CSV table of C-alpha atoms and ligand atoms in Angstrom, one decimal:
chain,number,residue,atom,x,y,z
A,8,UNK,CA,6.8,19.9,7.8
A,9,UNK,CA,8.4,17.4,5.4
A,10,UNK,CA,7.1,18.4,2.0
A,11,UNK,CA,8.5,15.2,0.4
A,12,UNK,CA,6.7,12.9,2.8
A,13,UNK,CA,3.4,14.9,2.2
A,14,UNK,CA,3.9,15.0,-1.6
A,15,UNK,CA,4.7,11.2,-1.8
A,16,UNK,CA,1.7,10.3,0.4
A,17,UNK,CA,-0.6,12.6,-1.7
A,18,UNK,CA,0.6,11.0,-4.9
A,19,UNK,CA,0.0,7.5,-3.5
A,20,UNK,CA,-3.5,8.5,-2.5
A,21,UNK,CA,-4.3,9.3,-6.1
A,22,UNK,CA,-2.3,6.5,-7.8
A,23,UNK,CA,-3.6,5.5,-11.2
A,24,UNK,CA,-6.7,3.4,-11.1
A,25,UNK,CA,-7.1,3.7,-7.3
A,26,UNK,CA,-9.4,5.8,-5.2
A,27,UNK,CA,-10.2,6.4,-1.6
A,28,UNK,CA,-13.0,4.7,0.4
A,29,UNK,CA,-14.9,7.1,2.7
A,30,UNK,CA,-15.9,4.9,5.6
A,31,UNK,CA,-15.8,7.6,8.2
A,32,UNK,CA,-19.4,7.9,8.9
A,33,UNK,CA,-19.9,9.4,12.4
A,34,UNK,CA,-22.1,7.4,14.8
A,35,UNK,CA,-25.2,9.4,13.8
A,36,UNK,CA,-24.6,9.0,10.1
A,37,UNK,CA,-23.9,5.3,10.2
A,38,UNK,CA,-27.1,4.9,12.2
A,39,UNK,CA,-29.1,6.3,9.2
A,40,UNK,CA,-27.3,3.8,7.0
A,41,UNK,CA,-28.0,0.8,9.2
A,42,UNK,CA,-31.6,2.0,9.8
A,43,UNK,CA,-32.1,1.6,6.0
A,44,UNK,CA,-31.4,-2.1,6.2
A,45,UNK,CA,-32.9,-2.6,9.7
A,46,UNK,CA,-29.7,-3.2,11.5
A,47,UNK,CA,-29.1,-1.9,15.0
A,48,UNK,CA,-26.3,0.7,15.3
A,49,UNK,CA,-24.0,-1.2,17.7
A,50,UNK,CA,-20.3,-1.3,17.9
A,51,UNK,CA,-20.3,-5.0,16.9
A,52,UNK,CA,-22.3,-4.3,13.8
A,53,UNK,CA,-20.1,-1.3,12.8
A,54,UNK,CA,-17.0,-3.4,13.3
A,55,UNK,CA,-18.4,-6.4,11.3
A,56,UNK,CA,-19.6,-4.1,8.5
A,57,UNK,CA,-16.3,-2.3,8.1
A,58,UNK,CA,-14.3,-5.5,8.4
A,59,UNK,CA,-16.4,-6.8,5.5
A,60,UNK,CA,-15.5,-3.7,3.4
A,61,UNK,CA,-11.7,-3.9,4.2
A,62,UNK,CA,-11.4,-7.6,3.5
A,63,UNK,CA,-13.1,-7.5,0.1
A,64,UNK,CA,-11.2,-9.4,-2.6
A,65,UNK,CA,-8.9,-7.1,-4.7
A,66,UNK,CA,-9.6,-4.2,-2.2
A,67,UNK,CA,-6.0,-3.1,-2.4
A,68,UNK,CA,-6.1,-3.2,-6.2
A,69,UNK,CA,-8.7,-0.5,-6.4
A,70,UNK,CA,-8.2,1.3,-3.1
A,71,UNK,CA,-5.4,3.6,-2.2
A,72,UNK,CA,-6.6,4.7,1.2
A,73,UNK,CA,-9.5,4.6,3.6
A,74,UNK,CA,-11.0,7.5,5.6
A,75,UNK,CA,-11.8,6.1,9.1
A,76,UNK,CA,-13.9,7.4,11.9
A,77,UNK,CA,-11.9,7.7,15.2
A,78,UNK,CA,-13.6,4.6,16.6
A,79,UNK,CA,-12.4,2.5,13.6
A,80,UNK,CA,-8.8,3.8,13.7
A,81,UNK,CA,-8.5,2.4,17.2
A,82,UNK,CA,-10.5,-0.7,16.6
A,83,UNK,CA,-9.5,-4.2,15.7
A,84,UNK,CA,-10.6,-6.3,12.7
A,85,UNK,CA,-12.6,-9.5,13.4
A,86,UNK,CA,-9.3,-11.4,13.3
A,87,UNK,CA,-8.0,-9.1,16.1
A,88,UNK,CA,-5.5,-7.2,13.8
A,89,UNK,CA,-5.5,-3.5,14.5
A,90,UNK,CA,-7.4,-1.9,11.6
A,91,UNK,CA,-4.6,0.5,10.6
A,92,UNK,CA,-2.2,-2.4,10.6
A,93,UNK,CA,-4.6,-4.5,8.4
A,94,UNK,CA,-4.9,-1.7,5.9
A,95,UNK,CA,-1.1,-0.9,5.9
A,96,UNK,CA,-0.2,-4.6,5.3
A,97,UNK,CA,-2.3,-4.5,2.1
A,98,UNK,CA,-0.6,-1.2,1.0
A,99,UNK,CA,-3.8,0.7,1.7
A,100,UNK,CA,-3.2,4.1,3.5
A,101,UNK,CA,-5.2,4.7,6.7
A,102,UNK,CA,-6.7,8.1,7.1
A,103,UNK,CA,-8.8,9.8,9.7
A,104,UNK,CA,-11.8,12.2,9.8
A,105,UNK,CA,-10.7,14.9,12.1
A,106,UNK,CA,-13.6,17.5,12.0
A,107,UNK,CA,-16.4,17.2,14.6
A,108,UNK,CA,-19.1,18.0,12.2
A,109,UNK,CA,-21.0,20.9,10.6
A,110,UNK,CA,-22.7,23.1,13.2
A,111,UNK,CA,-25.3,25.9,12.8
A,112,UNK,CA,-23.5,29.1,11.8
A,113,UNK,CA,-24.3,31.9,14.3
A,114,UNK,CA,-25.8,34.8,12.4
A,115,UNK,CA,-26.0,32.8,9.2
A,116,UNK,CA,-29.1,31.6,7.3
A,117,UNK,CA,-31.1,28.7,8.7
A,118,UNK,CA,-29.3,26.2,6.5
A,119,UNK,CA,-25.8,27.5,6.9
A,120,UNK,CA,-23.2,25.7,9.0
A,121,UNK,CA,-19.6,25.9,9.9
A,122,UNK,CA,-17.4,22.9,10.5
A,123,UNK,CA,-15.9,22.6,14.0
A,124,UNK,CA,-13.0,20.7,15.4
A,125,UNK,CA,-10.0,23.0,15.5
A,126,UNK,CA,-9.5,23.2,19.2
A,127,UNK,CA,-7.0,20.6,20.4
A,128,UNK,CA,-6.5,19.4,16.8
A,129,UNK,CA,-2.7,19.6,17.0
A,130,UNK,CA,-2.6,17.2,19.9
A,131,UNK,CA,-5.2,14.8,18.3
A,132,UNK,CA,-3.1,14.7,15.1
A,133,UNK,CA,-0.1,13.4,17.0
A,134,UNK,CA,-2.4,10.7,18.5
A,135,UNK,CA,-3.8,9.7,15.2
A,136,UNK,CA,-0.3,9.7,13.6
A,137,UNK,CA,1.0,7.3,16.3
A,138,UNK,CA,-2.0,5.1,15.5
A,139,UNK,CA,-0.9,4.9,11.8
A,140,UNK,CA,-3.0,7.6,10.1
A,141,UNK,CA,-1.1,9.3,7.2
A,142,UNK,CA,-3.8,11.6,5.9
A,143,UNK,CA,-6.9,13.3,7.4
A,144,UNK,CA,-10.2,14.7,6.2
A,145,UNK,CA,-12.3,17.8,7.0
A,146,UNK,CA,-15.6,18.4,5.4
A,147,UNK,CA,-17.1,21.9,4.9
A,148,UNK,CA,-20.7,22.0,3.9
A,149,UNK,CA,-22.2,24.7,1.7
A,150,UNK,CA,-25.9,24.7,0.8
A,151,UNK,CA,-27.7,26.4,-2.0
A,152,UNK,CA,-31.1,28.0,-1.4
A,153,UNK,CA,-32.8,31.3,-1.7
A,154,UNK,CA,-30.9,32.5,1.4
A,155,UNK,CA,-27.6,30.7,1.0
A,156,UNK,CA,-24.7,30.6,0.6
A,157,UNK,CA,-23.7,33.9,2.1
A,158,UNK,CA,-20.1,35.2,1.6
A,159,UNK,CA,-19.8,34.9,5.4
A,160,UNK,CA,-20.6,31.2,5.4
A,161,UNK,CA,-18.1,30.6,2.5
A,162,UNK,CA,-15.4,32.6,4.2
A,163,UNK,CA,-15.6,31.0,7.6
A,164,UNK,CA,-15.7,27.5,6.2
A,165,UNK,CA,-12.7,28.2,3.8
A,166,UNK,CA,-10.8,29.7,6.7
A,167,UNK,CA,-11.4,26.7,8.9
A,168,UNK,CA,-10.4,24.3,6.1
A,169,UNK,CA,-7.1,26.1,5.6
A,170,UNK,CA,-6.4,26.2,9.4
A,171,UNK,CA,-7.0,22.5,9.5
A,172,UNK,CA,-4.8,21.9,6.5
A,173,UNK,CA,-1.9,23.8,7.9
A,174,UNK,CA,-2.0,21.9,11.2
A,175,UNK,CA,-2.1,18.6,9.3
A,176,UNK,CA,0.9,19.5,7.2
A,177,UNK,CA,2.8,20.5,10.3
A,178,UNK,CA,2.3,17.0,11.5
A,179,UNK,CA,3.3,15.5,8.1
A,180,UNK,CA,-0.3,14.3,7.6
A,181,UNK,CA,-1.9,15.0,4.2
A,182,UNK,CA,-5.0,17.0,4.4
A,183,UNK,CA,-8.0,16.1,2.3
A,184,UNK,CA,-9.6,19.4,1.8
A,185,UNK,CA,-13.3,18.8,1.3
A,186,UNK,CA,-15.6,21.8,0.4
A,187,UNK,CA,-18.9,20.2,-0.4
A,188,UNK,CA,-21.5,22.2,-2.2
A,189,UNK,CA,-24.7,20.2,-1.5
A,190,UNK,CA,-26.7,18.8,-4.4
A,191,UNK,CA,-30.0,18.3,-2.6
A,192,UNK,CA,-31.6,21.6,-3.5
A,193,UNK,CA,-34.0,22.6,-6.4
A,194,UNK,CA,-31.3,24.7,-8.0
A,195,UNK,CA,-30.2,24.1,-11.7
A,196,UNK,CA,-26.7,23.1,-12.7
A,197,UNK,CA,-25.8,26.8,-13.5
A,198,UNK,CA,-26.3,27.7,-9.9
A,199,UNK,CA,-24.1,24.8,-8.7
A,200,UNK,CA,-21.4,25.9,-11.0
A,201,UNK,CA,-21.6,29.5,-9.8
A,202,UNK,CA,-21.5,28.5,-6.2
A,203,UNK,CA,-18.7,25.9,-6.7
A,204,UNK,CA,-16.7,28.6,-8.5
A,205,UNK,CA,-16.8,31.1,-5.6
A,206,UNK,CA,-16.3,28.4,-3.0
A,207,UNK,CA,-13.1,27.0,-4.7
A,208,UNK,CA,-11.8,30.6,-5.2
A,209,UNK,CA,-12.2,31.2,-1.5
A,210,UNK,CA,-10.7,27.9,-0.4
A,211,UNK,CA,-7.6,28.3,-2.5
A,212,UNK,CA,-7.2,31.9,-1.4
A,213,UNK,CA,-7.2,30.8,2.3
A,214,UNK,CA,-4.9,27.8,1.6
A,215,UNK,CA,-2.4,30.2,0.1
A,216,UNK,CA,-2.8,32.9,2.8
A,217,UNK,CA,-2.3,30.2,5.5
A,218,UNK,CA,0.8,28.8,3.8
A,219,UNK,CA,-0.5,25.4,2.9
A,220,UNK,CA,1.7,23.6,0.5
A,221,UNK,CA,-0.5,22.6,-2.4
A,222,UNK,CA,1.9,19.7,-3.4
A,223,UNK,CA,0.8,18.0,-0.1
A,224,UNK,CA,-3.0,18.1,-0.3
A,225,UNK,CA,-5.7,16.2,-2.0
A,226,UNK,CA,-8.9,18.1,-2.9
A,227,UNK,CA,-12.2,16.4,-2.4
A,228,UNK,CA,-14.9,18.6,-4.1
A,229,UNK,CA,-18.4,18.0,-5.4
A,230,UNK,CA,-19.0,17.6,-9.0
A,231,UNK,CA,-21.1,20.3,-10.7
A,232,UNK,CA,-24.5,18.8,-11.0
A,233,UNK,CA,-28.2,19.8,-11.1
A,234,UNK,CA,-29.9,19.9,-7.7
A,235,UNK,CA,-31.6,16.6,-6.8
A,236,UNK,CA,-35.0,18.4,-6.7
A,237,UNK,CA,-34.5,20.3,-10.0
A,238,UNK,CA,-36.9,19.4,-12.7
A,239,UNK,CA,-34.1,19.5,-15.3
A,240,UNK,CA,-31.2,17.1,-14.8
A,241,UNK,CA,-28.1,17.8,-16.7
A,242,UNK,CA,-26.6,14.9,-18.7
A,243,UNK,CA,-23.2,13.2,-18.1
A,244,UNK,CA,-21.4,15.2,-20.8
A,245,UNK,CA,-22.6,18.5,-19.3
A,246,UNK,CA,-21.7,17.6,-15.8
A,247,UNK,CA,-18.2,16.6,-17.0
A,248,UNK,CA,-17.7,19.8,-18.9
A,249,UNK,CA,-18.9,22.2,-16.2
A,250,UNK,CA,-17.0,20.3,-13.4
A,251,UNK,CA,-13.7,20.4,-15.4
A,252,UNK,CA,-14.2,24.1,-16.3
A,253,UNK,CA,-14.6,25.2,-12.7
A,254,UNK,CA,-11.7,22.9,-11.5
A,255,UNK,CA,-9.4,24.3,-14.2
A,256,UNK,CA,-10.1,27.8,-13.1
A,257,UNK,CA,-9.2,27.3,-9.5
A,258,UNK,CA,-7.1,24.2,-8.8
A,259,UNK,CA,-3.4,24.8,-9.5
A,260,UNK,CA,-1.5,22.1,-11.2
A,261,UNK,CA,0.7,21.8,-8.0
A,262,UNK,CA,-2.2,19.9,-6.5
A,263,UNK,CA,-1.4,16.1,-7.1
A,264,UNK,CA,-5.0,15.0,-7.3
A,265,UNK,CA,-8.7,15.5,-6.9
A,266,UNK,CA,-10.8,12.8,-5.3
A,267,UNK,CA,-14.5,13.5,-5.7
A,268,UNK,CA,-17.2,13.0,-3.2
A,269,UNK,CA,-20.4,11.4,-4.6
A,270,UNK,CA,-22.9,13.6,-2.7
A,271,UNK,CA,-26.0,11.5,-3.1
A,272,UNK,CA,-25.5,10.6,-6.9
A,273,UNK,CA,-26.6,7.1,-7.9
A,274,UNK,CA,-23.7,4.6,-7.9
A,275,UNK,CA,-23.6,4.4,-11.7
A,276,UNK,CA,-23.9,8.1,-12.3
A,277,UNK,CA,-21.0,8.8,-9.9
A,278,UNK,CA,-18.9,6.4,-11.9
A,279,UNK,CA,-20.1,7.7,-15.3
A,280,UNK,CA,-19.3,11.3,-14.4
A,281,UNK,CA,-15.8,10.4,-13.2
A,282,UNK,CA,-15.2,8.3,-16.3
A,283,UNK,CA,-16.3,11.1,-18.7
A,284,UNK,CA,-13.9,13.6,-17.1
A,285,UNK,CA,-11.0,11.1,-17.4
A,286,UNK,CA,-11.9,10.3,-21.0
A,287,UNK,CA,-11.6,14.1,-21.7
A,288,UNK,CA,-8.0,13.6,-20.8
A,289,UNK,CA,-5.2,16.2,-20.8
A,290,UNK,CA,-5.7,17.1,-17.1
A,291,UNK,CA,-3.1,18.8,-14.9
A,292,UNK,CA,-4.0,16.6,-11.9
A,293,UNK,CA,-5.2,13.0,-11.2
A,294,UNK,CA,-8.9,12.7,-11.0
A,295,UNK,CA,-10.3,9.9,-8.9
A,296,UNK,CA,-13.0,9.0,-6.4
A,297,UNK,CA,-13.4,9.3,-2.6
A,298,UNK,CA,-16.9,8.1,-2.4
A,299,UNK,CA,-18.9,7.1,0.7
A,300,UNK,CA,-22.4,6.3,-0.4
A,301,UNK,CA,-21.7,5.6,-4.1
A,302,UNK,CA,-19.1,2.9,-3.1
A,303,UNK,CA,-21.0,1.4,-0.1
A,304,UNK,CA,-24.8,1.6,-1.0
A,305,UNK,CA,-24.8,-1.7,-2.9
A,306,UNK,CA,-22.5,-3.4,-0.4
A,307,UNK,CA,-24.5,-2.3,2.5
A,308,UNK,CA,-27.8,-3.6,1.0
A,309,UNK,CA,-26.2,-6.9,-0.1
A,310,UNK,CA,-24.6,-7.4,3.3
A,311,UNK,CA,-27.9,-6.7,5.2
A,312,UNK,CA,-26.1,-7.6,8.5
A,313,UNK,CA,-25.3,-11.1,7.7
A,314,UNK,CA,-24.4,-11.9,4.0
A,315,UNK,CA,-20.7,-11.2,4.1
A,316,UNK,CA,-19.7,-12.7,0.8
A,317,UNK,CA,-22.6,-10.9,-1.0
A,318,UNK,CA,-21.5,-7.6,0.5
A,319,UNK,CA,-17.9,-8.2,-0.5
A,320,UNK,CA,-19.0,-9.0,-4.1
A,321,UNK,CA,-21.1,-5.9,-4.4
A,322,UNK,CA,-18.2,-3.8,-3.0
A,323,UNK,CA,-15.6,-5.4,-5.2
A,324,UNK,CA,-17.8,-4.7,-8.3
A,325,UNK,CA,-18.3,-1.0,-7.4
A,326,UNK,CA,-14.7,-0.4,-6.6
A,327,UNK,CA,-13.6,-2.0,-9.9
A,328,UNK,CA,-16.1,0.1,-11.8
A,329,UNK,CA,-14.7,3.3,-10.2
A,330,UNK,CA,-11.2,2.1,-10.7
A,331,UNK,CA,-11.9,1.9,-14.4
A,332,UNK,CA,-13.6,5.3,-14.3
A,333,UNK,CA,-10.4,6.8,-12.7
A,334,UNK,CA,-8.5,6.0,-15.8
A,335,UNK,CA,-11.4,6.6,-18.3
A,336,UNK,CA,-11.9,3.0,-19.2
A,337,UNK,CA,-15.3,2.4,-17.8
A,338,UNK,CA,-18.2,1.2,-20.1
A,339,UNK,CA,-21.8,1.0,-19.1
A,340,UNK,CA,-22.0,-2.6,-20.6
A,341,UNK,CA,-19.6,-3.7,-17.8
A,342,UNK,CA,-22.4,-3.0,-15.2
A,343,UNK,CA,-24.6,-5.4,-17.0
A,344,UNK,CA,-22.0,-8.2,-17.1
A,345,UNK,CA,-22.0,-8.1,-13.3
B,9,5MM,C1,-18.8,8.8,4.8
B,9,5MM,O1,-19.4,9.9,5.3
B,9,5MM,C2,-18.5,11.0,5.7
B,9,5MM,C3,-18.8,11.4,7.1
B,9,5MM,O2,-20.0,12.0,7.1
B,9,5MM,P1,-20.7,12.5,8.5
B,9,5MM,O3,-19.7,13.5,9.1
B,9,5MM,O4,-21.9,13.1,8.1
B,9,5MM,O5,-20.9,11.4,9.4
B,9,5MM,C4,-18.7,12.2,4.7
B,9,5MM,O6,-17.9,13.3,5.0
B,9,5MM,C5,-18.2,11.7,3.3
B,9,5MM,O7,-16.8,11.4,3.4
B,9,5MM,C6,-18.4,12.7,2.3
B,9,5MM,O8,-19.7,13.3,2.4
B,9,5MM,C7,-18.4,12.0,0.9
B,9,5MM,O9,-19.4,10.9,1.0
B,9,5MM,P2,-20.4,10.8,-0.2
B,9,5MM,O10,-21.4,9.8,0.3
B,9,5MM,O11,-20.9,12.1,-0.5
B,9,5MM,O12,-19.5,10.2,-1.4
């Protein structure tokens, strides 16, 4: 393990005013996205869509790295340049999703899962590295309901995240550690804070136990928000305050940066929350974005399968807004200007 390489890559992933584009939708997930705009989920459409995202004007100004699905890592852009080469030429770091998805947890509650993909990971990492990947991503999913999460589900997911992270670092690949507490329940924000608190405690305990160097990771957590089906929705200031409180409790300052997932928040709220946290200032780590839906939703709709320039314009705008939020300089009025 080369700690300097890992640390330098992690710092570059959270460079000021830049964030990470999560474009690693598995084939099933991208189908859901394409279904929403009436586009068939073919390789040609996936390639054209992702080419549109990666060739957006000023992409490299706002984007430090891209999380790719395996198909895209080994694919070529429309001009036949290998995708990792296209990204690297712009100074954008190619990354790869290496988990094979959240699967039902044996003996757990109905909504509990454990993320799989450790078998053969060491060998796959070598293959991904040879293709140009410098960081990886693994997403653990924790739900909140009357029956969940159990300590069991939290423990097995934290354990797997740490096993993945240790294997990545052995290969000099920076692990994005993503424990996602889902925001789709009817729970209030208090419950989200409590669950996020115990999940982060378990994750950092396992990272320590499994000798993961915190200087060479990027954390990708959920924000502390009200469940989407909760009748009372917390405001931006409360989300920022609770999220920072729980992160300060559990994330050592050795971690170079935290890149949030958007989790189903609206585009503008995901930006506003990030901005509010950065405006609070005096933080021990960089705070930026690693959004999937909140970066792509507008671009996907504007593109609609054929309007490439409109898709790029929508993506450029969203990336710029999040770039400003990553340094606490976003203003709501800027949305209207666009
Ligand atoms: C882009 O979607 C990623 C892959 O999802 P699947 O494994 O379900 O296909 C996903 O892990 C994503 O990176 C995170 O959920 C963050 O995305 P959001 O949309 O929550 O910002």
